Coordinates of C-alpha atoms in Angstrom, one line a residue:
T11 CA 103.0 178.5 -4.1
A12 CA 99.9 178.8 -6.1
R13 CA 98.1 180.6 -2.6
L14 CA 101.1 183.4 -2.1
D15 CA 101.5 185.8 -3.9
I16 CA 105.2 188.0 -3.3
K17 CA 105.8 191.0 -5.8
S18 CA 109.0 194.3 -4.7
T19 CA 110.4 196.8 -6.6
D20 CA 112.7 199.0 -5.2
F21 CA 110.3 201.1 -2.7
A22 CA 108.0 198.4 -2.1
T23 CA 106.9 195.1 -1.1
S24 CA 104.4 192.7 -1.1
L25 CA 102.8 189.6 -0.1
S26 CA 99.4 187.9 -0.7
V27 CA 97.7 184.9 0.8
K28 CA 94.7 184.0 -1.8
E29 CA 92.5 181.6 0.3
A30 CA 93.5 182.5 3.5
V31 CA 93.5 179.7 6.0
R32 CA 93.6 178.8 9.8
I33 CA 97.1 178.1 9.2
D34 CA 98.6 181.1 7.5
S35 CA 98.0 182.7 10.7
G36 CA 101.5 183.8 13.0
H37 CA 103.7 186.3 12.4
Y38 CA 105.5 187.5 9.3
I39 CA 108.6 188.8 9.2
L40 CA 110.1 190.7 6.2
L41 CA 114.1 191.9 6.2
V42 CA 115.3 194.2 4.2
K43 CA 119.3 194.6 3.5
N44 CA 121.6 196.3 1.3
V45 CA 125.5 196.8 1.7
A46 CA 125.1 199.9 4.2
G47 CA 123.1 197.4 6.1
E48 CA 119.7 195.9 7.0
K49 CA 117.1 195.8 8.9
T50 CA 113.6 193.7 9.3
A51 CA 109.5 194.4 10.6
S52 CA 107.4 191.6 11.9
V53 CA 103.5 191.2 11.2
H54 CA 101.2 189.6 13.5
V55 CA 98.5 187.9 11.5
K56 CA 95.6 186.1 12.5
V57 CA 92.8 184.2 10.3
L58 CA 89.7 184.1 11.1
D59 CA 88.9 181.0 11.2
R60 CA 87.4 177.6 13.4
P61 CA 89.8 176.2 15.8
G62 CA 92.2 173.3 15.1
P63 CA 92.3 170.1 16.8
P64 CA 92.7 170.0 20.6
E65 CA 95.8 168.7 21.9
G66 CA 96.1 165.4 22.1
P67 CA 96.8 162.6 23.5
V68 CA 93.2 162.4 24.9
V69 CA 93.8 160.0 28.3
I70 CA 91.4 158.2 29.3
T71 CA 91.0 157.0 33.0
G72 CA 88.3 155.3 35.3
A73 CA 87.3 152.7 32.6
T74 CA 84.7 150.4 33.9
A75 CA 82.4 148.4 32.1
E76 CA 79.5 151.1 31.9
K77 CA 81.9 154.3 31.9
C78 CA 85.3 156.0 31.9
M79 CA 86.8 159.3 31.8
L80 CA 88.3 161.4 29.1
A81 CA 90.9 164.5 29.3
W82 CA 92.7 166.7 26.5
K83 CA 94.3 170.0 26.5
P84 CA 93.4 173.2 23.9
P85 CA 93.7 173.0 21.0
L86 CA 97.4 174.9 20.0
Q87 CA 95.4 177.3 17.3
D88 CA 91.7 178.6 18.3
G89 CA 90.9 180.0 15.1
G90 CA 91.2 184.0 16.2
S91 CA 88.6 183.2 18.9
D92 CA 88.4 182.3 22.3
I93 CA 87.1 178.7 22.3
S94 CA 83.2 178.9 24.1
H95 CA 82.8 174.6 24.4
Y96 CA 83.8 171.2 23.6
V97 CA 82.1 168.3 21.7
V98 CA 82.2 165.0 22.6
E99 CA 81.2 162.1 19.9
R100 CA 81.8 158.2 20.8
R101 CA 81.2 155.2 17.8
E102 CA 82.1 151.2 18.3
T103 CA 84.7 150.5 15.9
S104 CA 83.0 147.5 15.0
R105 CA 80.6 151.2 12.8
L106 CA 80.9 153.8 11.6
V107 CA 77.7 155.8 13.1
W108 CA 79.1 158.7 15.7
T109 CA 76.8 159.4 18.6
L110 CA 76.9 162.2 20.3
V111 CA 77.6 162.4 24.3
D112 CA 77.8 166.1 24.8
A113 CA 77.6 169.3 22.7
N114 CA 78.2 171.1 25.7
V115 CA 81.6 170.0 27.2
Q116 CA 82.5 173.2 29.2
T117 CA 85.9 171.9 30.6
L118 CA 88.9 169.8 29.9
S119 CA 87.1 166.7 30.1
C120 CA 83.9 164.2 30.0
K121 CA 82.6 162.3 31.5
V122 CA 81.4 159.2 29.6
T123 CA 78.4 157.0 30.4
K124 CA 75.8 154.5 29.3
L125 CA 78.5 152.0 27.8
L126 CA 77.6 148.5 27.0
E127 CA 79.8 145.9 28.5
G128 CA 82.3 144.2 26.1
N129 CA 82.5 146.7 23.1
E130 CA 85.1 148.4 22.0
Y131 CA 85.0 152.7 21.6
I132 CA 86.2 155.8 20.0
F133 CA 86.4 159.2 20.9
R134 CA 86.3 161.9 19.6
I135 CA 86.6 165.9 21.1
M136 CA 86.1 169.0 19.2
A137 CA 87.0 172.5 20.1
V138 CA 84.0 175.3 19.2
N139 CA 84.9 178.3 18.3
K140 CA 82.0 181.3 17.2
Y141 CA 83.4 181.1 13.4
G142 CA 82.4 176.4 14.0
V143 CA 83.7 173.6 15.6
G144 CA 87.1 172.4 14.9
E145 CA 89.0 169.3 13.5
P146 CA 88.2 166.5 16.1
L147 CA 90.4 164.8 18.6
E148 CA 90.7 161.2 18.3
S149 CA 91.3 159.1 21.0
E150 CA 92.7 155.4 20.9
P151 CA 90.2 152.4 21.1
V152 CA 89.1 151.3 24.1
L153 CA 87.2 148.3 25.7
A154 CA 84.9 148.6 27.8
K155 CA 84.6 146.2 30.7
N156 CA 85.7 146.6 34.5
P157 CA 88.8 146.0 36.0
F158 CA 87.9 144.3 38.6
V159 CA 85.3 140.9 39.3
V160 CA 82.7 139.9 41.9
P161 CA 84.2 138.8 44.7
L162 CA 84.5 135.5 46.0
P163 CA 82.2 133.7 47.8
P164 CA 82.2 134.2 51.3
K165 CA 82.4 131.0 53.9
A166 CA 79.2 129.5 55.3
P167 CA 77.9 131.9 58.0
E168 CA 76.7 130.4 61.4
V169 CA 73.7 131.8 63.9
S170 CA 74.6 133.4 67.1
A171 CA 71.8 134.1 69.0
V172 CA 68.0 131.8 67.9
T173 CA 64.1 132.5 69.8
K174 CA 61.5 130.7 68.5
D175 CA 60.7 133.7 65.8
S176 CA 64.1 135.1 65.0
M177 CA 68.1 134.9 64.8
I178 CA 71.0 136.0 64.4
V179 CA 73.0 135.4 61.9
V180 CA 77.6 136.3 61.3
W181 CA 79.6 135.7 58.3
N182 CA 83.0 136.6 56.9
R183 CA 84.4 138.7 54.2
P184 CA 85.2 136.5 52.1
A185 CA 89.1 136.2 50.7
S186 CA 88.6 138.1 47.5
D187 CA 87.3 141.4 47.3
G188 CA 87.0 141.1 43.6
G189 CA 89.4 144.4 42.9
S190 CA 86.8 146.6 44.1
E191 CA 85.5 147.4 47.9
I192 CA 82.4 145.3 48.9
L193 CA 79.7 147.7 49.1
G194 CA 77.3 145.3 51.4
Y195 CA 76.1 141.5 51.4
V196 CA 72.9 139.7 50.6
L197 CA 71.4 137.2 52.7
E198 CA 69.3 134.9 51.9
K199 CA 67.2 131.7 53.8
R200 CA 65.5 128.0 53.0
D201 CA 63.0 126.6 55.1
K202 CA 64.4 122.6 56.0
E203 CA 59.9 122.1 54.8
G204 CA 60.7 124.1 51.6
I205 CA 62.8 124.2 48.8
R206 CA 63.4 127.8 47.5
W207 CA 65.6 130.4 49.1
T208 CA 64.4 133.6 49.6
R209 CA 66.1 136.6 50.5
C210 CA 66.1 138.1 53.4
N211 CA 67.4 142.0 53.1
K212 CA 65.7 144.1 50.9
R213 CA 68.5 146.8 50.8
L214 CA 72.5 145.5 50.7
I215 CA 73.7 144.9 54.2
S216 CA 76.7 146.7 55.3
E217 CA 77.6 144.8 58.3
L218 CA 79.0 140.9 59.0
R219 CA 75.7 140.1 60.6
Y220 CA 71.8 141.0 60.7
R221 CA 68.6 140.0 62.5
V222 CA 66.8 137.8 60.9
T223 CA 62.9 138.4 61.6
G224 CA 59.3 136.4 61.2
L225 CA 60.5 133.1 61.4
L226 CA 58.4 129.8 61.9
E227 CA 58.5 128.3 65.5
N228 CA 60.2 124.6 65.4
H229 CA 61.0 125.0 61.3
D230 CA 64.4 124.3 60.9
Y231 CA 66.0 127.2 58.8
E232 CA 70.0 126.8 56.8
Y233 CA 71.2 130.2 55.3
R234 CA 74.0 132.0 53.0
V235 CA 75.4 134.4 51.8
S236 CA 76.8 136.9 48.9
A237 CA 79.1 139.8 48.4
E238 CA 78.1 142.6 46.5
N239 CA 80.8 145.4 44.8
A240 CA 81.1 147.6 41.7
A241 CA 80.9 144.5 39.5
G242 CA 77.9 143.0 40.6
L243 CA 77.3 140.2 43.1
S244 CA 79.4 137.4 44.2
E245 CA 78.6 133.2 43.9
P246 CA 76.5 132.4 47.3
S247 CA 78.4 130.9 49.8
P248 CA 77.8 127.4 50.8
P249 CA 74.5 126.9 52.9
S250 CA 74.7 127.1 57.0
I251 CA 73.7 123.9 58.4
Y252 CA 70.3 124.4 59.7
Y253 CA 69.1 126.4 62.7
K254 CA 65.8 124.8 64.6
A255 CA 63.6 128.6 65.8
C256 CA 62.7 128.2 69.3
D257 CA 63.6 130.2 72.3
P258 CA 66.6 129.2 74.2
I259 CA 67.0 127.2 77.1
Y260 CA 69.4 126.6 80.2
K261 CA 70.3 124.6 82.8
P262 CA 68.0 124.8 85.8
G263 CA 69.1 126.8 89.1
P264 CA 69.9 125.2 91.8
P265 CA 67.0 123.6 94.2
N266 CA 64.6 125.7 96.5
N267 CA 65.4 125.3 100.4
P268 CA 66.8 122.0 101.2
K269 CA 67.4 120.2 104.0
A270 CA 67.8 116.5 106.3
I271 CA 63.9 116.7 108.0
D272 CA 65.3 113.2 109.5
V273 CA 68.0 111.0 110.5
T274 CA 68.4 107.6 111.4
R275 CA 71.7 105.1 113.0
S276 CA 72.5 104.0 108.0
S277 CA 69.6 106.3 106.8
V278 CA 68.7 110.2 106.2
F279 CA 65.4 112.0 104.9
L280 CA 66.3 115.0 102.7
S281 CA 63.8 117.3 101.4
W282 CA 64.0 120.0 98.9
G283 CA 61.6 122.9 96.1
K284 CA 61.5 122.8 92.7
P285 CA 63.8 125.5 91.8
I286 CA 63.4 129.0 90.9
Y287 CA 65.1 129.3 88.1
D288 CA 64.1 126.2 85.5
G289 CA 66.1 127.6 82.4
G290 CA 63.1 127.9 80.2
S291 CA 62.1 124.2 80.2
E292 CA 60.8 121.8 83.0
I293 CA 62.6 120.0 85.0
Q294 CA 62.4 116.2 84.4
G295 CA 64.5 115.3 87.7
Y296 CA 66.5 115.7 90.9
I297 CA 69.6 114.1 91.3
V298 CA 71.2 113.7 95.2
E299 CA 74.8 113.5 95.8
A300 CA 76.5 112.3 99.1
C301 CA 80.2 113.1 100.7
D302 CA 81.3 111.3 103.5
V303 CA 83.1 113.5 105.0
S304 CA 86.2 111.3 106.4
V305 CA 86.5 109.9 102.7
G306 CA 85.8 113.2 100.8
E307 CA 84.8 112.4 97.6
W308 CA 81.0 112.9 96.1
A309 CA 79.8 109.6 95.1
I310 CA 75.7 109.8 93.3
C311 CA 72.6 107.9 95.4
T312 CA 70.0 108.6 92.5
P313 CA 69.8 106.9 89.3
P314 CA 71.8 110.1 86.7
T315 CA 68.8 110.7 85.6
G316 CA 67.7 110.7 89.0
I317 CA 64.0 111.4 90.5
K318 CA 60.7 112.8 90.3
K319 CA 59.9 113.8 93.7
T320 CA 61.5 116.8 96.4
N321 CA 61.7 114.3 99.0
M322 CA 64.6 111.3 99.3
E323 CA 65.3 109.2 101.8
V324 CA 69.1 108.3 101.7
E325 CA 70.3 104.6 102.6
K326 CA 73.6 102.4 103.6
L327 CA 75.2 105.3 105.2
L328 CA 77.8 103.9 107.9
E329 CA 76.5 105.2 111.3
K330 CA 78.6 107.3 113.2
H331 CA 79.7 109.3 110.0
E332 CA 79.5 112.5 109.0
Y333 CA 78.3 113.2 105.2
K334 CA 77.4 116.8 103.8
F335 CA 74.5 116.1 100.7
R336 CA 73.6 118.5 97.9
I337 CA 70.8 118.4 94.8
C338 CA 71.0 119.6 91.3
A339 CA 68.1 119.8 89.2
V340 CA 67.3 118.5 85.5
N341 CA 65.6 119.7 82.4
K342 CA 66.4 119.0 79.2
A343 CA 69.5 121.8 78.6
G344 CA 71.4 119.1 81.6
V345 CA 72.0 119.4 84.8
G346 CA 71.8 122.6 86.7
E347 CA 74.0 123.9 89.9
H348 CA 73.9 122.8 92.4
A349 CA 72.6 123.6 96.2
D350 CA 74.4 121.8 99.5
V351 CA 72.0 121.0 102.5
P352 CA 73.3 123.1 104.7
G353 CA 75.9 121.8 107.5
I354 CA 77.7 118.4 107.9
I355 CA 74.7 115.6 109.0
L356 CA 76.1 112.7 112.0
V357 CA 74.3 109.6 111.0
E358 CA 73.5 108.2 114.5
E359 CA 69.6 107.3 116.1
K360 CA 67.9 110.2 117.1
L361 CA 67.2 109.5 121.4
E362 CA 63.7 110.9 122.1
A363 CA 62.2 109.6 125.0
P364 CA 58.6 108.0 124.6
D365 CA 55.3 110.4 124.5
L366 CA 51.9 109.3 123.9
D367 CA 49.0 111.3 122.4
L368 CA 45.8 109.7 124.8
D369 CA 42.8 111.3 122.9
L370 CA 40.4 113.3 125.0
E371 CA 37.5 109.9 125.5
L372 CA 40.0 107.9 126.9
R373 CA 40.7 110.6 129.5
K374 CA 37.2 109.9 130.9
V375 CA 35.2 106.5 131.9
I376 CA 35.1 104.4 129.7
N377 CA 31.4 102.6 129.0
V378 CA 31.2 99.1 127.6
R379 CA 28.1 96.6 127.9
A380 CA 28.9 93.1 129.2
G381 CA 29.6 91.6 125.8
G382 CA 30.4 93.7 123.8
S383 CA 34.7 94.8 122.2
L384 CA 37.0 97.1 124.2
R385 CA 39.1 99.0 121.6
L386 CA 42.0 101.2 123.2
F387 CA 44.2 102.5 120.4
V388 CA 47.1 105.0 121.8
P389 CA 49.8 106.7 119.1
I390 CA 52.8 106.7 120.8
R391 CA 56.5 108.4 120.0
G392 CA 60.1 107.8 121.2
R393 CA 63.4 106.5 119.9
P394 CA 64.5 104.7 119.0
T395 CA 60.8 102.7 119.6
P396 CA 59.7 102.2 122.9
E397 CA 58.5 99.0 124.2
V398 CA 54.8 99.3 124.5
K399 CA 52.8 97.2 127.8
W400 CA 49.7 97.3 129.1
S401 CA 48.6 95.8 132.3
K402 CA 45.9 96.5 134.6
V403 CA 46.3 98.0 138.0
D404 CA 44.4 95.5 139.7
G405 CA 45.2 91.3 137.9
D406 CA 45.5 90.7 134.1
I407 CA 44.5 91.4 131.7
R408 CA 42.5 88.4 129.9
E409 CA 44.4 85.9 127.5
A410 CA 41.8 86.3 124.6
A411 CA 42.9 90.3 124.7
I412 CA 44.6 91.1 120.9
I413 CA 47.3 93.9 121.7
D414 CA 49.6 95.4 118.8
S415 CA 52.1 97.8 119.0
T416 CA 54.1 99.6 116.2
S417 CA 56.6 102.8 116.1
S418 CA 53.4 105.5 116.0
F419 CA 50.8 103.8 117.7
T420 CA 49.3 100.7 120.1
S421 CA 45.8 99.3 120.2
L422 CA 44.1 96.7 122.8
V423 CA 41.5 94.6 121.9
L424 CA 39.1 93.2 124.0

């Protein structure tokens, strides 16, 4: 060839290469032979030059909408000098201009960032030695897009606990994470009286629950939740139902100290106190139930909504029958735990010997002016109600006398 010149004589041979280039490097072998035999010698030639292209292909991994990873092998021809580093460049396939990615890559790989989603890129890599920058190795075109999408929206959240200024909101993972793990969740709330959704959390929520604070008492709130992965934020979930911010109320405890205070032949007088625990809501009434032991069934003795007072005469009971009684308190949350009146109560008239209370004044001699009126008043008791009979030791009481008697007193007026 024009660059190559070989000259030989009987005693010498020479090979000259004009304007040597990197490709001229390598082992040169000289063979001499005649009828007596042959001999070879090899000469190793190194052309000092810029390196050849790195060995391909360029391996592209981890491609997303804004980044990817490049890898390659060292050049087969290093130009007779160690490779000091590599230069990586990129260009969009729609443009001609190359842009520097990194001018000093010390390894056989490079992370490329700040790509624009939807653009197609080609990358090229050049090896550098002390003689200069070598020829480039170009990659195949690659599209900057995520291999995944945003997650599906979660289902509507629910509220597990409520106070007057806070709620604990819970939800489930979405049916699909879009091909990339879920990084966290964004929870939003909306007041029934407002129109805007507002975020409840500044940072992403990593758990499937969140305590929302700073709510306004007696306001109604609805919630929705979105999931986020490397591709971005999902559509929001359907909204929850409305929840009112108020302290929880529970059914009341049992009424305090229920007891039977009196019995007649057809009724029982009961009394009780307010429950120690009202469930966080005022007591609206009390329900009294009776059970005829011989029948074994409980029957309600009050209106279904209950009575306001803390005592009651349970009437229309069967004489000589045994009864059990129980009392429940009622509040906004419902009917609370019942309290049993101690023991079994036999419905019968109690016998009590007659007795009377004479006033101290009546124990003395009573003076009455002639023509004046006399009034004697004496409290009495006894069961059944005692018969009352006034008489005079010597003679009869005048017909003009007015005698009045009840179960608790008798009086005589003259």
